[in-house]
Amino acid sequence: MAKVLYAASISLDGFMAGPGGDMSWLTPYLGPNPEVTELIPQIGSLLVGRRTFDGDDPHKGDEGEGKAFGGGWEGPQYVVTHRLPDQNLPDITFVDDFGSALHQAKEAAGDKYVNVLGASMGRQCLEAGELDEIFVCVVPLLLGDGVPFYPRSGTRKLERLSQTETGSGTNLWFRVD
């Protein structure tokens, strides 16, 4: 059965995107990360918020622009939106209901991860009790403003599964209790 994983790179002060959704801050930190390299083949589907889907791309201007993980992953994506597009895109399903999108993403993932992209999707999965694990690469940068990784107050207990260092940051992997 699929596990739901919220994964992202974040600044040390907890932002996953800069003001206005700017992702250019992340580009210098996209270097090799062995833990991410090992994770990518374990992802069976993506659950994506519409703002993230339409948003800025840290791979802008290179061959990975517009592709999941800069082109390092291919597979089914489920985008939660109230603005369904007129056109179909390969491997992308637009769904107007969070619960239905999550269910479809889990089915598609099989025994792999559903990787959650976007702060709103991460929050909704956590609040629905559907989030199994959290993986963050904390980048040595203070953004000062932007889109917070978890845009809510409140306390949640996490169990640390691993902590590793890379040239671009510190990886932290947690199980959600």
XYZ file of N, CA and C in Angstrom:
531
model
N 0.832 -1.183 0.000
C 0.000 0.000 0.000
C 0.878 1.248 0.000
N 0.472 2.237 -0.733
C 1.244 3.479 -0.870
C 1.342 4.228 0.454
N 2.490 4.856 0.659
C 2.678 5.785 1.767
C 2.659 7.196 1.179
N 2.179 8.144 1.986
C 2.108 9.534 1.553
C 3.274 10.286 2.184
N 4.102 10.896 1.344
C 5.321 11.584 1.757
C 5.260 13.040 1.318
N 5.451 13.950 2.264
C 5.561 15.379 1.957
C 7.048 15.683 1.919
N 7.565 16.041 0.760
C 8.996 16.252 0.588
C 9.267 17.594 -0.066
N 10.297 18.273 0.430
C 10.661 19.574 -0.141
C 12.029 20.003 0.359
N 12.609 20.941 -0.350
C 13.765 21.668 0.155
C 13.228 22.948 0.765
N 13.780 23.302 1.925
C 13.325 24.511 2.611
C 14.526 25.317 3.078
N 14.309 26.609 3.250
C 15.344 27.460 3.823
C 15.413 27.183 5.329
N 16.496 27.586 5.948
C 16.662 27.358 7.385
C 15.543 28.001 8.194
N 14.977 29.108 7.698
C 13.875 29.754 8.417
C 12.506 29.229 7.997
N 12.462 28.100 7.277
C 11.221 27.379 7.052
C 10.408 27.719 5.827
N 10.999 28.385 4.845
C 10.255 28.726 3.628
C 10.620 27.775 2.491
N 9.589 27.321 1.752
C 9.843 26.446 0.613
C 9.822 27.208 -0.713
N 9.334 28.415 -0.692
C 9.375 29.307 -1.850
C 9.526 30.722 -1.316
N 10.133 31.566 -2.105
C 10.288 32.951 -1.710
C 9.011 33.735 -1.946
N 9.053 35.058 -1.734
C 7.883 35.899 -1.975
C 7.335 35.702 -3.388
N 6.019 35.622 -3.490
C 5.375 35.441 -4.787
C 5.590 34.055 -5.389
N 6.068 33.105 -4.580
C 6.307 31.755 -5.082
C 7.641 31.577 -5.790
N 8.545 32.554 -5.676
C 9.844 32.508 -6.347
C 10.654 31.289 -5.901
N 11.109 30.502 -6.875
C 11.920 29.322 -6.575
C 13.374 29.481 -7.024
N 13.745 30.645 -7.534
C 15.105 30.832 -8.037
C 16.150 30.688 -6.927
N 15.772 30.935 -5.680
C 16.696 30.803 -4.551
C 17.246 29.376 -4.441
N 16.473 28.387 -4.921
C 16.840 26.990 -4.756
C 17.866 26.512 -5.784
N 17.941 27.157 -6.927
C 18.778 26.691 -8.032
C 20.220 26.380 -7.619
N 20.905 27.225 -6.840
C 22.291 26.887 -6.478
C 22.415 25.653 -5.576
N 21.301 25.196 -4.990
C 21.332 24.080 -4.050
C 20.807 22.777 -4.660
N 20.648 22.731 -5.970
C 20.121 21.541 -6.624
C 21.195 20.512 -6.925
N 22.347 20.664 -6.309
C 23.455 19.748 -6.542
C 23.141 18.331 -6.098
N 24.080 17.450 -6.245
C 23.857 16.051 -5.907
C 23.401 15.871 -4.454
N 22.384 15.039 -4.287
C 21.891 14.685 -2.963
C 21.568 13.191 -3.023
N 22.465 12.348 -2.507
C 22.278 10.896 -2.621
C 20.940 10.405 -2.068
N 20.454 11.017 -1.010
C 19.181 10.564 -0.445
C 18.020 10.848 -1.399
N 18.054 11.987 -2.067
C 17.023 12.304 -3.063
C 17.156 11.363 -4.255
N 18.374 11.091 -4.675
C 18.601 10.161 -5.784
C 18.015 8.786 -5.465
N 18.168 8.328 -4.217
C 17.599 7.042 -3.800
C 16.075 7.108 -3.678
N 15.539 8.257 -3.319
C 14.099 8.410 -3.129
C 13.334 8.399 -4.457
N 13.837 9.062 -5.460
C 13.084 9.267 -6.701
C 12.509 7.968 -7.289
N 13.263 6.861 -7.379
C 12.658 5.646 -7.938
C 11.603 5.008 -7.028
N 11.516 5.466 -5.788
C 10.518 4.945 -4.855
C 9.195 5.715 -4.926
N 9.129 6.717 -5.794
C 7.920 7.523 -5.944
C 7.063 6.928 -7.057
N 5.789 6.660 -6.721
C 4.876 6.073 -7.692
C 3.923 7.073 -8.310
N 3.670 8.176 -7.602
C 2.799 9.227 -8.139
C 3.054 10.515 -7.370
N 2.543 11.612 -7.939
C 2.640 12.917 -7.292
C 1.238 13.441 -7.004
N 1.082 14.074 -5.840
C -0.125 14.820 -5.493
C 0.315 16.267 -5.404
N -0.221 17.106 -6.278
C 0.296 18.457 -6.457
C -0.813 19.486 -6.304
N -0.530 20.561 -5.593
C -1.449 21.693 -5.534
C -1.369 22.490 -6.827
N -2.445 23.167 -7.168
C -2.493 23.913 -8.436
C -1.486 25.055 -8.461
N -1.331 25.768 -7.334
C -0.359 26.868 -7.317
C 1.056 26.337 -7.545
N 1.359 25.185 -6.992
C 2.675 24.581 -7.208
C 2.821 24.144 -8.661
N 1.782 23.525 -9.206
C 1.818 23.073 -10.595
C 2.053 24.239 -11.552
N 1.376 25.353 -11.307
C 1.499 26.530 -12.171
C 2.687 27.415 -11.809
N 3.358 27.123 -10.703
C 4.334 28.040 -10.130
C 5.689 28.073 -10.791
N 6.563 28.788 -10.134
C 7.931 28.994 -10.580
C 8.688 27.662 -10.557
N 9.742 27.561 -11.329
C 10.498 26.326 -11.470
C 11.975 26.603 -11.199
N 12.578 25.908 -10.197
C 14.002 26.140 -9.950
C 14.884 25.664 -11.098
N 14.317 24.884 -12.016
C 15.060 24.412 -13.187
C 14.851 25.313 -14.408
N 14.260 26.493 -14.170
C 13.984 27.420 -15.272
C 15.257 27.712 -16.063
N 15.126 27.561 -17.378
C 16.249 27.868 -18.250
C 17.154 26.687 -18.540
N 16.915 25.525 -17.910
C 17.724 24.361 -18.258
C 16.824 23.248 -18.798
N 17.412 22.139 -19.177
C 16.655 21.074 -19.840
C 15.601 20.422 -18.944
N 15.687 20.610 -17.639
C 14.712 20.026 -16.727
C 13.510 20.904 -16.444
N 13.443 22.082 -17.061
C 12.342 22.999 -16.801
C 10.992 22.357 -17.133
N 10.062 22.502 -16.193
C 8.709 21.998 -16.397
C 8.542 20.506 -16.149
N 9.595 19.844 -15.708
C 9.540 18.404 -15.478
C 9.718 18.107 -13.990
N 9.045 17.067 -13.532
C 9.167 16.676 -12.130
C 10.617 16.313 -11.807
N 11.113 16.870 -10.721
C 12.492 16.645 -10.278
C 13.481 16.962 -11.394
N 13.179 18.008 -12.149
C 14.071 18.436 -13.228
C 14.236 17.397 -14.315
N 13.242 16.521 -14.466
C 13.302 15.467 -15.471
C 13.772 14.138 -14.901
N 14.039 14.096 -13.616
C 14.519 12.867 -12.986
C 13.431 11.866 -12.648
N 12.177 12.235 -12.839
C 11.060 11.329 -12.525
C 9.965 11.517 -13.557
N 9.325 10.424 -13.916
C 8.156 10.469 -14.793
C 7.104 9.547 -14.229
N 5.856 9.933 -14.338
C 4.762 9.102 -13.865
C 3.505 9.924 -13.682
N 2.483 9.316 -13.091
C 1.197 9.996 -12.945
C 1.227 11.105 -11.890
N 0.638 12.226 -12.263
C 0.516 13.368 -11.358
C -0.963 13.703 -11.207
N -1.368 14.003 -9.985
C -2.751 14.377 -9.678
C -2.714 15.787 -9.117
N -3.278 16.708 -9.870
C -3.253 18.121 -9.506
C -4.624 18.495 -8.966
N -4.645 18.980 -7.721
C -5.897 19.377 -7.084
C -6.167 20.839 -7.438
N -7.346 21.063 -8.053
C -7.680 22.409 -8.510
C -9.184 22.578 -8.644
N -9.622 23.799 -8.474
C -11.019 24.143 -8.752
C -11.131 24.777 -10.138
N -9.980 24.911 -10.831
C -9.940 25.460 -12.189
C -9.454 24.372 -13.144
N -10.371 23.521 -13.558
C -9.997 22.435 -14.460
C -9.644 23.010 -15.831
N -8.527 22.581 -16.409
C -8.124 23.115 -17.715
C -8.954 22.505 -18.851
N -8.926 23.172 -19.974
C -9.641 22.691 -21.156
C -8.891 21.566 -21.862
N -7.581 21.538 -21.721
C -6.778 20.561 -22.440
C -6.246 19.480 -21.503
N -6.004 18.299 -22.051
C -5.398 17.209 -21.311
C -3.894 17.246 -21.509
N -3.158 16.883 -20.458
C -1.709 16.787 -20.536
C -1.317 15.353 -20.205
N -0.302 14.801 -20.867
C 0.096 13.413 -20.614
C 0.483 13.200 -19.146
N 0.010 12.119 -18.551
C 0.319 11.703 -17.178
C -0.163 12.677 -16.108
N -0.982 13.671 -16.468
C -1.471 14.643 -15.485
C -2.990 14.591 -15.458
N -3.515 14.354 -14.254
C -4.955 14.322 -14.052
C -5.325 15.479 -13.136
N -6.220 16.324 -13.583
C -6.705 17.438 -12.770
C -7.972 16.983 -12.061
N -8.009 17.159 -10.736
C -9.111 16.679 -9.915
C -9.593 17.831 -9.047
N -10.921 18.005 -8.952
C -11.452 19.140 -8.192
C -11.798 18.796 -6.744
N -11.353 17.636 -6.263
C -11.636 17.229 -4.895
C -10.377 16.599 -4.292
N -9.930 17.122 -3.154
C -8.714 16.644 -2.503
C -8.784 15.153 -2.199
N -9.871 14.694 -1.582
C -9.992 13.292 -1.202
C -9.919 12.357 -2.394
N -10.590 12.723 -3.460
C -10.573 11.911 -4.674
C -9.172 11.893 -5.295
N -8.521 13.032 -5.329
C -7.171 13.109 -5.896
C -6.201 12.252 -5.083
N -6.289 12.313 -3.761
C -5.411 11.519 -2.911
C -5.666 10.026 -3.136
N -6.919 9.646 -3.209
C -7.266 8.240 -3.442
C -6.680 7.759 -4.778
N -6.851 8.543 -5.828
C -6.325 8.176 -7.146
C -4.798 8.093 -7.135
N -4.164 9.042 -6.440
C -2.703 9.045 -6.365
C -2.199 7.805 -5.621
N -2.897 7.412 -4.554
C -2.503 6.213 -3.805
C -2.662 4.963 -4.659
N -3.753 4.882 -5.380
C -3.977 3.733 -6.265
C -2.869 3.651 -7.311
N -2.540 4.774 -7.901
C -1.524 4.807 -8.959
C -0.135 4.481 -8.417
N 0.143 4.861 -7.172
C 1.470 4.650 -6.588
C 1.733 3.187 -6.248
N 0.691 2.407 -6.058
C 0.887 0.997 -5.698
C 1.559 0.878 -4.342
N 2.720 0.235 -4.297
C 3.434 0.083 -3.030
C 4.570 1.097 -2.893
N 4.541 2.136 -3.726
C 5.552 3.198 -3.655
C 4.956 4.419 -2.948
N 5.718 5.496 -2.922
C 5.265 6.739 -2.292
C 4.362 7.563 -3.206
N 3.394 8.220 -2.587
C 2.729 9.371 -3.183
C 3.539 10.552 -2.673
N 4.196 11.272 -3.547
C 4.990 12.422 -3.127
C 4.136 13.675 -3.238
N 3.982 14.368 -2.124
C 3.142 15.563 -2.035
C 3.991 16.786 -2.352
N 3.509 17.613 -3.285
C 4.202 18.846 -3.653
C 3.282 20.033 -3.390
N 3.765 20.968 -2.607
C 3.016 22.186 -2.320
C 2.601 22.269 -0.862
N 2.713 23.477 -0.306
C 2.402 23.695 1.107
C 0.947 23.383 1.433
N 0.030 23.775 0.581
C -1.386 23.523 0.832
C -1.680 22.026 0.836
N -1.107 21.280 -0.110
C -1.332 19.835 -0.163
C -0.734 19.158 1.062
N 0.460 19.582 1.470
C 1.085 19.015 2.665
C 0.225 19.244 3.897
N -0.290 20.457 4.038
C -1.148 20.781 5.181
C -2.424 19.959 5.153
N -3.053 19.868 3.986
C -4.303 19.111 3.887
C -4.097 17.632 4.201
N -3.006 17.053 3.725
C -2.726 15.644 4.027
C -2.510 15.439 5.524
N -1.753 16.342 6.140
C -1.495 16.232 7.578
C -2.785 16.373 8.371
N -3.589 17.382 8.044
C -4.828 17.623 8.782
C -5.852 16.510 8.572
N -5.790 15.816 7.433
C -6.710 14.707 7.160
C -6.214 13.390 7.774
N -5.039 13.422 8.401
C -4.477 12.205 8.973
C -3.950 11.247 7.920
N -3.617 11.764 6.750
C -3.190 10.940 5.616
C -1.695 11.032 5.326
N -0.959 11.796 6.123
C 0.464 11.966 5.868
C 1.254 10.961 6.699
N 2.072 10.147 6.028
C 2.861 9.124 6.714
C 4.256 9.600 7.084
N 4.901 10.326 6.162
C 6.290 10.726 6.378
C 6.533 12.123 5.815
N 7.582 12.756 6.353
C 8.024 14.072 5.887
C 9.525 13.998 5.642
N 9.946 14.480 4.475
C 11.366 14.562 4.145
C 11.668 16.006 3.761
N 12.655 16.598 4.425
C 13.064 17.957 4.057
C 14.574 18.008 3.919
N 15.012 18.779 2.946
C 16.411 19.146 2.841
C 16.479 20.603 3.276
N 17.087 20.834 4.422
C 17.204 22.193 4.958
C 18.461 22.818 4.353
N 18.231 23.889 3.606
C 19.285 24.567 2.869
C 19.843 25.707 3.728
N 21.169 25.914 3.737
C 21.769 26.952 4.565
C 21.552 28.355 3.993
N 20.308 28.810 4.117
C 19.920 30.118 3.599
C 18.747 30.628 4.421
N 18.737 31.916 4.723
C 17.596 32.553 5.389
C 16.873 33.395 4.352
N 15.664 32.987 3.966
C 14.894 33.738 2.967
C 14.195 34.944 3.584
N 13.734 34.811 4.819
C 13.089 35.929 5.501
C 11.619 36.110 5.201
N 11.130 35.561 4.080
C 9.728 35.730 3.698
C 9.428 34.737 2.586
N 8.162 34.457 2.404
C 7.766 33.576 1.319
C 6.680 32.609 1.732
N 6.685 31.436 1.114
C 5.690 30.399 1.372
C 6.249 29.456 2.430
N 5.625 29.415 3.618
C 6.148 28.536 4.671
C 5.906 27.063 4.350
N 6.801 26.216 4.812
C 6.687 24.778 4.594
C 5.402 24.227 5.205
N 5.095 24.652 6.397
C 3.843 24.238 7.039
C 3.108 25.487 7.509
N 2.141 25.956 6.721
C 1.486 27.243 6.998
C 0.349 27.165 8.018
N 0.599 26.601 9.167
C -0.395 26.537 10.230
C 0.321 26.520 11.567
N -0.373 26.958 12.582
C 0.165 26.810 13.920
C -0.369 25.507 14.498
N 0.191 25.105 15.581
C -0.232 23.855 16.205
C 0.950 22.919 16.326
N 0.808 21.940 17.158
C 1.898 21.023 17.448
C 1.597 19.651 16.868
N 2.579 19.051 16.239
C 2.486 17.676 15.740
C 3.762 16.955 16.138
N 3.615 15.775 16.678
C 4.772 14.983 17.067
C 5.270 14.187 15.871
N 6.592 14.210 15.676
C 7.233 13.484 14.584
C 8.318 12.587 15.169
N 8.543 11.461 14.530
C 9.638 10.577 14.915
C 10.719 10.678 13.852
N 11.930 11.063 14.254
C 13.014 11.202 13.280
C 13.469 9.815 12.832
N 13.460 9.600 11.523
C 13.917 8.340 10.945
C 15.374 8.422 10.526
N 15.791 9.598 10.014
C 17.191 9.752 9.618
C 17.556 11.223 9.533
N 18.867 11.445 9.581
C 19.446 12.771 9.393
C 20.766 12.560 8.677
N 20.916 13.195 7.511
C 22.149 13.071 6.742
C 22.582 14.444 6.250
N 23.859 14.561 5.982
C 24.429 15.816 5.482
C 24.800 15.655 4.012
N 24.595 16.704 3.244
C 25.048 16.743 1.858
C 25.780 18.057 1.648
N 26.355 18.238 0.490
C 27.011 19.506 0.186
C 26.031 20.661 0.103
N 24.753 20.352 -0.132
C 23.770 21.420 -0.314
C 22.847 21.628 0.884
N 22.973 20.815 1.928
C 22.099 21.008 3.085
C 22.064 19.804 3.999
N 21.084 19.805 4.869
C 20.872 18.724 5.829
C 19.534 18.066 5.531
N 19.550 16.766 5.308
C 18.327 16.012 5.068
C 17.761 15.519 6.388
N 16.469 15.715 6.573
C 15.757 15.221 7.752
C 14.558 14.423 7.284
N 14.403 13.217 7.809
C 13.310 12.338 7.420
C 12.559 11.953 8.688
N 11.227 12.143 8.675
C 10.396 11.904 9.851
C 9.206 11.017 9.522
N 8.759 10.279 10.519
C 7.481 9.577 10.466
C 6.498 10.445 11.246
N 5.293 10.586 10.717
C 4.253 11.362 11.393
C 3.553 10.444 12.373
N 3.523 10.835 13.643
C 2.801 10.048 14.670
C 1.339 10.376 14.657
